[in-house]
Amino acid sequence: MDLISLAVPFFLIAIAIEIWIDRRQGSGYIPLADALGSLSAGAMSTLTGVFGKLIGIAIYAFFLAYVAPFEMPIEWFDASWQGVLAWTGALLAFDFFYYWKHRFGHEISLFWAAHSVHHQSEEYNLTTALRQTSTDFLVGWSVYIPLFLIGLPLEVFATVSAIDLIYQFWVHTRFVDKLGWVDYVFVTPSNHRVHHAQNARYIDKNYGGILVIWDRLFGTFEPENDDDPPIFGVRKALGSFNPLNANLHVYRSLWADARATKRWQDKIKIWFARTGWRPTDCELSAPLRLRPLEQFAKYQPDQSQRVRRYLVIQFVVTLLATLGFQSVPLPAVAGYSLIAIVCFQLVGIGLVSDLSRVAKPYERGRVWLTALLVIGVAITLADDAWLLIAGFAIAYAMLSEWLLSGIEVAVSRPVR
């Protein structure tokens, strides 16, 4: 049972409620472009995660088959009291290793390259919770090797990891204040706001997933200070709502330095060194200059009403396609085609959000190619409904074309 997929409708309802509260109070915590940027990154993560899960399962199966001295019987995790204790122990063990994975995600460059996606939003709301990486499968699994070695059943590992992730959704909000003793034991909105801040006192703090006790034990806890309100985002700002840029942002910087440095040791070290470390020759030839935090300005392209309308329509179509992919069994060709179509659409949403000069030609080509691909996939399904699907595809393309025709891009540059 996929707990994450079951939770998605509740996530969307909670986001809708938070948006309603934000609009009612006039807080301005959930600007459209940023929310769509976070949701786009989340949708891309969901779609590409299909391949990541296969890699993770293969690695887990290898350890259970050839490395782990034994595998815990699944019967240990039944509905008895012993089963409750076994599940509780598995969840605590996962949360402990999640703390270290999360900490490595901030303190080791290669891990940060994957995890940084989640921190790039300069806002903090429930959509930020869904802003997830598409490349975690590259190294994220390595932290959980001890759980593989003790033979924790794959079904149990998948379940407790889903529980840990689902718990973390609700803490991404600014509408819940400090919670007294709860803040001392559990990860809460106040604790996690600290984690997403770029203020000097808050950087690399509060890594816990469910329990903040791990941070207190290992010296990484920092309470939220009312005199130093969190400024959200990352010090080396992304400056884009494009999910592809979000996922490649840090990798590109690391790769550039790895190519530029003269010492072969540094070409390797840069991927595994402490986050922020750079080879001396790279720092001298191309020093990184960060604007003082006192001069921080959010990334805010000057989007017209027509642009925002276009973005909403495109994202609703994307969301329906993503949910459909998760809930409807499709032939392999149709499924992979849908993944590709939606990922290209997410990139287009990002380009339009950024008011990129290439947004209109990219979107015109993508929209009509998408319509043709959808019609082609519908025909391969050999279903009487293919004509109806084709009609929707053509109507979608024509509506998109009409909206695009009135959009002005690259007129006003983002405020930084």
Coordinates of C-alpha atoms in Angstrom, one line a residue:
M1 CA 0.0 0.0 0.0
D2 CA 1.4 3.4 -1.1
L3 CA 0.8 5.7 1.9
I4 CA 2.2 8.7 0.0
S5 CA -0.3 8.4 -2.8
L6 CA -3.2 8.0 -0.3
A7 CA -2.0 11.1 1.5
V8 CA -1.8 13.3 -1.6
P9 CA -5.5 14.3 -1.7
F10 CA -5.3 15.3 2.0
F11 CA -2.2 17.3 1.2
L12 CA -4.0 19.2 -1.5
I13 CA -7.0 19.9 0.7
A14 CA -4.7 21.2 3.4
I15 CA -2.9 23.4 0.9
A16 CA -6.3 24.8 -0.3
I17 CA -7.3 25.6 3.3
E18 CA -3.9 27.3 4.0
I19 CA -4.4 29.4 0.8
W20 CA -7.8 30.4 2.0
I21 CA -6.5 31.4 5.4
D22 CA -3.6 33.3 3.8
R23 CA -6.0 35.3 1.5
R24 CA -8.5 35.9 4.3
Q25 CA -5.7 37.3 6.6
G26 CA -3.9 39.1 3.8
S27 CA -0.6 37.5 5.0
G28 CA 0.9 37.1 1.5
Y29 CA 2.7 33.9 2.5
I30 CA 1.7 32.0 -0.6
P31 CA 2.4 33.9 -3.8
L32 CA 1.2 32.0 -6.9
A33 CA 4.5 31.8 -8.8
D34 CA 6.5 30.4 -5.8
A35 CA 3.7 27.9 -4.9
L36 CA 3.6 26.6 -8.5
G37 CA 7.4 26.4 -8.5
S38 CA 7.3 24.2 -5.4
L39 CA 4.5 22.1 -6.6
S40 CA 6.2 21.7 -10.0
A41 CA 9.3 20.4 -8.4
G42 CA 7.2 18.0 -6.3
A43 CA 5.4 16.7 -9.4
M44 CA 8.7 16.2 -11.2
S45 CA 10.0 14.3 -8.2
T46 CA 6.9 12.1 -8.1
L47 CA 7.2 11.2 -11.8
T48 CA 11.0 10.6 -11.9
G49 CA 10.7 8.8 -8.6
V50 CA 9.3 5.9 -10.5
F51 CA 12.9 5.1 -11.7
G52 CA 14.4 6.1 -8.4
K53 CA 12.3 3.6 -6.5
L54 CA 13.4 0.8 -8.9
I55 CA 17.0 1.6 -8.1
G56 CA 16.3 1.7 -4.4
I57 CA 14.4 -1.6 -4.4
A58 CA 17.2 -3.3 -6.4
I59 CA 19.9 -2.0 -3.9
Y60 CA 17.8 -3.1 -1.0
A61 CA 17.2 -6.6 -2.5
F62 CA 20.9 -7.0 -3.2
F63 CA 21.8 -6.3 0.5
L64 CA 19.1 -8.6 1.8
A65 CA 20.1 -11.4 -0.6
Y66 CA 23.9 -11.2 -0.4
V67 CA 25.1 -9.0 2.4
A68 CA 22.7 -9.0 5.4
P69 CA 23.4 -12.0 7.7
F70 CA 19.6 -12.5 8.2
E71 CA 16.2 -11.0 7.4
M72 CA 13.7 -10.1 10.1
P73 CA 10.6 -12.2 9.7
I74 CA 7.7 -10.1 8.5
E75 CA 5.6 -11.9 11.1
W76 CA 7.4 -9.8 13.8
F77 CA 5.3 -6.9 12.5
D78 CA 1.8 -8.3 13.0
A79 CA -1.1 -6.7 14.9
S80 CA 0.0 -8.0 18.3
W81 CA 1.6 -6.0 21.1
Q82 CA 5.0 -7.4 20.0
G83 CA 4.1 -6.2 16.5
V84 CA 3.4 -2.7 17.8
L85 CA 6.8 -2.6 19.5
A86 CA 8.5 -3.9 16.4
W87 CA 6.8 -1.1 14.3
T88 CA 7.7 1.5 16.8
G89 CA 11.3 0.4 16.9
A90 CA 11.5 0.4 13.1
L91 CA 10.1 3.9 13.0
L92 CA 12.5 5.2 15.6
A93 CA 15.4 3.5 13.8
F94 CA 14.4 5.1 10.5
D95 CA 13.9 8.5 12.1
F96 CA 17.4 8.2 13.6
F97 CA 19.0 7.5 10.3
Y98 CA 16.9 10.1 8.6
Y99 CA 18.4 12.6 10.9
W100 CA 21.9 11.7 9.7
K101 CA 20.8 11.5 6.1
H102 CA 19.2 15.0 6.5
R103 CA 22.3 16.3 8.2
F104 CA 24.6 14.9 5.4
G105 CA 22.2 16.6 3.0
H106 CA 23.4 19.9 4.4
E107 CA 27.0 19.2 5.3
I108 CA 28.3 17.1 2.3
S109 CA 28.3 18.8 -1.2
L110 CA 27.0 15.8 -3.2
F111 CA 24.1 15.2 -0.8
W112 CA 23.4 19.0 -0.7
A113 CA 23.2 19.0 -4.5
A114 CA 20.2 16.7 -4.3
H115 CA 18.6 18.1 -1.1
S116 CA 19.0 21.8 -1.9
V117 CA 15.8 21.7 -4.1
H118 CA 13.7 21.5 -0.9
H119 CA 15.3 24.7 0.5
Q120 CA 15.3 27.0 -2.6
S121 CA 11.8 28.4 -2.0
E122 CA 12.0 31.9 -0.5
E123 CA 8.6 31.4 1.1
Y124 CA 7.5 28.9 3.7
N125 CA 4.1 27.2 3.4
L126 CA 2.6 23.8 2.8
T127 CA 3.5 23.8 -0.9
T128 CA 7.2 23.9 0.3
A129 CA 6.7 20.5 1.9
L130 CA 6.0 19.0 -1.5
R131 CA 9.0 20.7 -3.1
Q132 CA 11.2 17.6 -3.3
T133 CA 14.3 16.5 -5.2
S134 CA 14.4 14.3 -8.3
T135 CA 18.0 13.1 -7.7
D136 CA 17.9 11.7 -4.1
F137 CA 18.2 8.2 -5.4
L138 CA 21.8 8.8 -6.4
V139 CA 23.2 8.8 -2.8
G140 CA 20.3 9.0 -0.3
W141 CA 19.9 5.3 0.1
S142 CA 23.5 4.9 1.3
V143 CA 22.7 6.3 4.8
Y144 CA 20.2 3.5 5.4
I145 CA 22.7 0.7 4.8
P146 CA 22.6 -0.3 8.5
L147 CA 18.9 -0.9 8.3
F148 CA 19.5 -3.1 5.2
L149 CA 22.2 -5.0 7.1
I150 CA 19.9 -5.9 10.0
G151 CA 17.4 -7.3 7.5
L152 CA 14.5 -4.9 8.1
P153 CA 11.9 -6.1 5.6
L154 CA 11.4 -4.0 2.5
E155 CA 7.7 -3.5 3.2
V156 CA 8.4 -2.3 6.7
F157 CA 11.2 0.1 5.5
A158 CA 8.9 1.5 2.8
T159 CA 6.0 2.0 5.3
V160 CA 8.0 3.7 8.1
S161 CA 9.8 6.0 5.5
A162 CA 6.4 7.0 4.2
I163 CA 5.1 7.7 7.8
D164 CA 8.2 9.8 8.5
L165 CA 7.7 11.8 5.3
I166 CA 4.0 12.3 5.8
Y167 CA 4.5 13.6 9.3
Q168 CA 6.8 16.3 8.0
F169 CA 4.2 17.8 5.7
W170 CA 2.3 19.7 8.4
V171 CA 5.3 21.4 9.9
H172 CA 5.8 23.6 6.8
T173 CA 3.6 26.4 7.8
R174 CA 3.8 29.9 9.3
F175 CA 0.3 29.8 10.7
V176 CA 1.2 27.6 13.7
D177 CA 3.1 29.3 16.5
K178 CA 5.3 27.7 19.1
L179 CA 3.7 24.7 20.9
G180 CA 5.4 24.6 24.3
W181 CA 6.6 21.2 25.4
V182 CA 5.8 19.7 22.0
D183 CA 8.6 21.8 20.5
Y184 CA 11.0 20.2 22.9
V185 CA 10.3 16.6 21.7
F186 CA 8.9 16.7 18.2
V187 CA 9.7 18.5 15.0
T188 CA 7.1 21.3 14.8
P189 CA 6.4 24.3 12.6
S190 CA 8.5 26.5 14.8
N191 CA 11.5 24.1 14.9
H192 CA 11.3 23.5 11.1
R193 CA 11.0 27.2 10.2
V194 CA 14.5 27.5 11.8
H195 CA 15.7 24.7 9.5
H196 CA 14.5 26.5 6.3
A197 CA 16.0 29.8 7.3
Q198 CA 19.2 31.3 5.9
N199 CA 20.0 33.5 9.0
A200 CA 23.4 32.9 10.3
R201 CA 22.2 31.5 13.7
Y202 CA 19.8 29.1 11.9
I203 CA 22.0 27.5 9.2
D204 CA 22.5 23.8 9.6
K205 CA 20.1 23.4 12.5
N206 CA 17.1 21.2 13.4
Y207 CA 17.5 18.2 11.1
G208 CA 15.0 15.8 12.7
G209 CA 12.2 14.2 10.8
I210 CA 9.7 13.4 13.5
L211 CA 11.7 13.8 16.7
V212 CA 13.8 16.9 17.4
I213 CA 15.4 15.0 20.2
W214 CA 18.2 13.8 17.8
D215 CA 19.2 17.5 17.3
R216 CA 19.3 18.1 21.1
L217 CA 21.5 14.9 21.5
F218 CA 23.9 15.8 18.7
G219 CA 24.2 19.6 19.2
T220 CA 22.3 20.8 16.2
F221 CA 19.2 22.3 17.9
E222 CA 18.3 26.0 17.7
P223 CA 15.0 27.5 18.9
E224 CA 13.2 30.0 16.8
N225 CA 14.1 33.5 18.1
D226 CA 11.3 36.1 17.9
D227 CA 14.0 38.9 17.7
D228 CA 15.6 37.2 14.6
P229 CA 12.7 36.1 12.4
P230 CA 13.6 33.5 9.7
I231 CA 14.5 34.6 6.2
F232 CA 13.7 31.6 4.0
G233 CA 15.7 30.3 1.1
V234 CA 19.4 29.5 0.4
R235 CA 22.3 31.9 0.4
K236 CA 23.2 31.1 -3.2
A237 CA 19.8 31.9 -4.6
L238 CA 18.3 29.9 -7.4
G239 CA 16.6 32.8 -9.1
S240 CA 14.2 30.6 -11.0
F241 CA 10.9 28.7 -10.7
N242 CA 12.0 26.1 -13.3
P243 CA 12.1 22.6 -11.7
L244 CA 14.8 21.5 -14.0
N245 CA 17.0 24.5 -12.9
A246 CA 16.2 23.7 -9.3
N247 CA 17.4 20.1 -9.6
L248 CA 20.6 21.0 -11.5
H249 CA 21.5 24.2 -9.7
V250 CA 24.2 22.9 -7.3
Y251 CA 25.4 20.1 -9.6
R252 CA 26.3 22.7 -12.2
S253 CA 28.3 24.7 -9.7
L254 CA 30.2 21.6 -8.5
W255 CA 30.8 20.4 -12.0
A256 CA 32.2 23.8 -13.1
D257 CA 34.6 23.9 -10.2
A258 CA 35.6 20.3 -10.7
R259 CA 36.5 21.0 -14.3
A260 CA 38.2 24.3 -13.5
T261 CA 40.5 23.2 -10.6
K262 CA 44.0 22.0 -11.5
R263 CA 44.5 19.4 -8.8
W264 CA 43.0 16.1 -9.5
Q265 CA 42.5 15.5 -5.8
D266 CA 40.3 18.6 -5.6
K267 CA 38.3 17.3 -8.6
I268 CA 37.2 14.4 -6.5
K269 CA 37.2 16.1 -3.1
I270 CA 34.8 18.8 -4.1
W271 CA 31.9 16.3 -4.3
F272 CA 32.4 14.9 -0.8
A273 CA 33.8 18.0 1.0
R274 CA 31.9 20.1 3.5
T275 CA 29.2 22.1 1.8
G276 CA 30.5 25.4 0.6
W277 CA 34.2 24.3 0.3
R278 CA 35.9 25.2 -3.0
P279 CA 39.3 24.5 -4.4
T280 CA 41.7 27.4 -3.7
D281 CA 42.4 28.1 -7.4
C282 CA 38.6 28.3 -8.1
E283 CA 38.1 30.7 -5.2
L284 CA 40.9 32.9 -6.4
S285 CA 39.9 32.9 -10.1
A286 CA 36.1 33.1 -9.6
P287 CA 35.3 34.2 -6.1
L288 CA 31.7 33.7 -5.0
R289 CA 30.2 36.9 -3.8
L290 CA 27.0 36.7 -1.8
R291 CA 24.8 39.7 -1.2
P292 CA 24.6 40.5 2.5
L293 CA 21.4 39.1 4.1
E294 CA 20.4 42.6 5.0
Q295 CA 20.0 43.3 1.3
F296 CA 18.0 40.1 0.6
A297 CA 15.2 40.5 -1.9
K298 CA 12.8 37.7 -3.0
Y299 CA 12.8 36.5 -6.5
Q300 CA 9.6 38.1 -8.0
P301 CA 9.1 38.3 -11.7
D302 CA 6.5 40.9 -12.7
Q303 CA 3.8 38.5 -14.0
S304 CA 0.7 39.8 -15.7
Q305 CA -2.8 38.5 -14.9
R306 CA -2.7 36.7 -18.3
V307 CA 0.5 34.9 -17.3
R308 CA -0.9 33.8 -14.0
R309 CA -4.0 32.5 -15.7
Y310 CA -1.9 30.6 -18.2
L311 CA 0.2 29.1 -15.4
V312 CA -2.9 28.0 -13.4
I313 CA -4.4 26.3 -16.4
Q314 CA -1.2 24.5 -17.3
F315 CA -0.6 23.4 -13.7
V316 CA -4.1 22.0 -13.3
V317 CA -3.6 19.9 -16.4
T318 CA -0.3 18.8 -15.1
L319 CA -1.8 17.9 -11.7
L320 CA -4.6 15.8 -13.3
A321 CA -2.1 14.0 -15.5
T322 CA 0.2 13.3 -12.5
L323 CA -2.6 12.0 -10.3
G324 CA -3.9 10.0 -13.3
F325 CA -0.5 8.4 -13.7
Q326 CA -0.5 7.4 -10.0
S327 CA -4.0 6.0 -10.0
V328 CA -4.6 4.4 -13.4
P329 CA -2.6 1.4 -14.6
L330 CA -1.2 2.2 -18.1
P331 CA 0.8 0.1 -20.6
A332 CA 4.6 0.8 -20.3
V333 CA 4.8 2.9 -23.5
A334 CA 1.8 5.0 -22.5
G335 CA 3.1 5.4 -18.9
Y336 CA 6.6 6.5 -20.0
S337 CA 5.2 8.8 -22.6
L338 CA 3.0 10.5 -20.0
I339 CA 6.0 11.0 -17.7
A340 CA 7.9 12.7 -20.5
I341 CA 5.0 14.8 -21.5
V342 CA 4.4 16.1 -17.9
C343 CA 8.1 16.7 -17.2
F344 CA 8.3 18.8 -20.4
Q345 CA 5.2 20.6 -19.3
L346 CA 6.6 21.4 -15.9
V347 CA 9.7 22.9 -17.5
G348 CA 7.4 25.1 -19.6
I349 CA 5.6 26.3 -16.6
G350 CA 8.9 27.2 -15.1
L351 CA 10.0 29.1 -18.2
V352 CA 6.8 31.1 -18.3
S353 CA 7.0 31.8 -14.6
D354 CA 10.5 33.2 -15.1
L355 CA 9.3 35.3 -18.0
S356 CA 12.1 33.7 -20.0
R357 CA 12.7 34.8 -23.6
V358 CA 12.4 31.2 -24.8
A359 CA 9.2 30.6 -23.0
K360 CA 6.7 31.3 -25.8
P361 CA 8.5 29.3 -28.6
Y362 CA 9.2 26.5 -26.2
E363 CA 5.5 26.4 -25.0
R364 CA 4.1 26.6 -28.5
G365 CA 6.1 23.7 -29.7
R366 CA 5.5 21.7 -26.5
V367 CA 1.7 22.3 -26.4
W368 CA 1.1 21.1 -30.0
L369 CA 3.5 18.2 -29.6
T370 CA 1.8 17.2 -26.4
A371 CA -1.6 17.3 -28.1
L372 CA -0.3 15.0 -30.9
L373 CA 1.4 12.6 -28.4
V374 CA -1.8 12.4 -26.3
I375 CA -3.8 11.6 -29.4
G376 CA -1.3 9.0 -30.4
V377 CA -1.3 7.3 -27.0
A378 CA -5.1 7.4 -26.9
I379 CA -5.2 5.5 -30.2
T380 CA -2.8 2.8 -29.0
L381 CA -5.1 2.2 -26.0
A382 CA -7.7 0.9 -28.5
D383 CA -10.5 2.4 -26.5
D384 CA -13.7 3.9 -27.9
A385 CA -12.9 7.0 -25.8
W386 CA -9.9 8.0 -27.9
L387 CA -12.0 10.5 -30.0
L388 CA -13.1 12.2 -26.8
I389 CA -9.4 12.3 -25.6
A390 CA -8.3 13.7 -28.9
G391 CA -11.0 16.4 -28.7
F392 CA -9.8 17.5 -25.3
A393 CA -6.1 17.5 -26.5
I394 CA -6.9 19.8 -29.4
A395 CA -9.1 22.1 -27.2
Y396 CA -6.2 22.3 -24.7
A397 CA -3.7 23.2 -27.4
M398 CA -6.0 25.9 -28.9
L399 CA -6.7 27.5 -25.5
S400 CA -3.0 27.4 -24.6
E401 CA -2.2 29.0 -28.0
W402 CA -4.8 31.8 -27.4
L403 CA -3.4 32.6 -24.0
L404 CA 0.2 32.5 -25.2
S405 CA -0.5 35.0 -27.9
G406 CA -1.2 37.7 -25.4
I407 CA 1.7 37.0 -23.0
E408 CA 4.6 39.4 -22.9
V409 CA 7.8 37.8 -21.6
A410 CA 11.3 39.2 -20.6
V411 CA 9.8 42.7 -20.4
S412 CA 10.4 43.3 -16.7
R413 CA 13.3 41.5 -15.0
P414 CA 12.9 39.9 -11.6
V415 CA 13.5 42.0 -8.5
R416 CA 16.6 40.7 -6.6

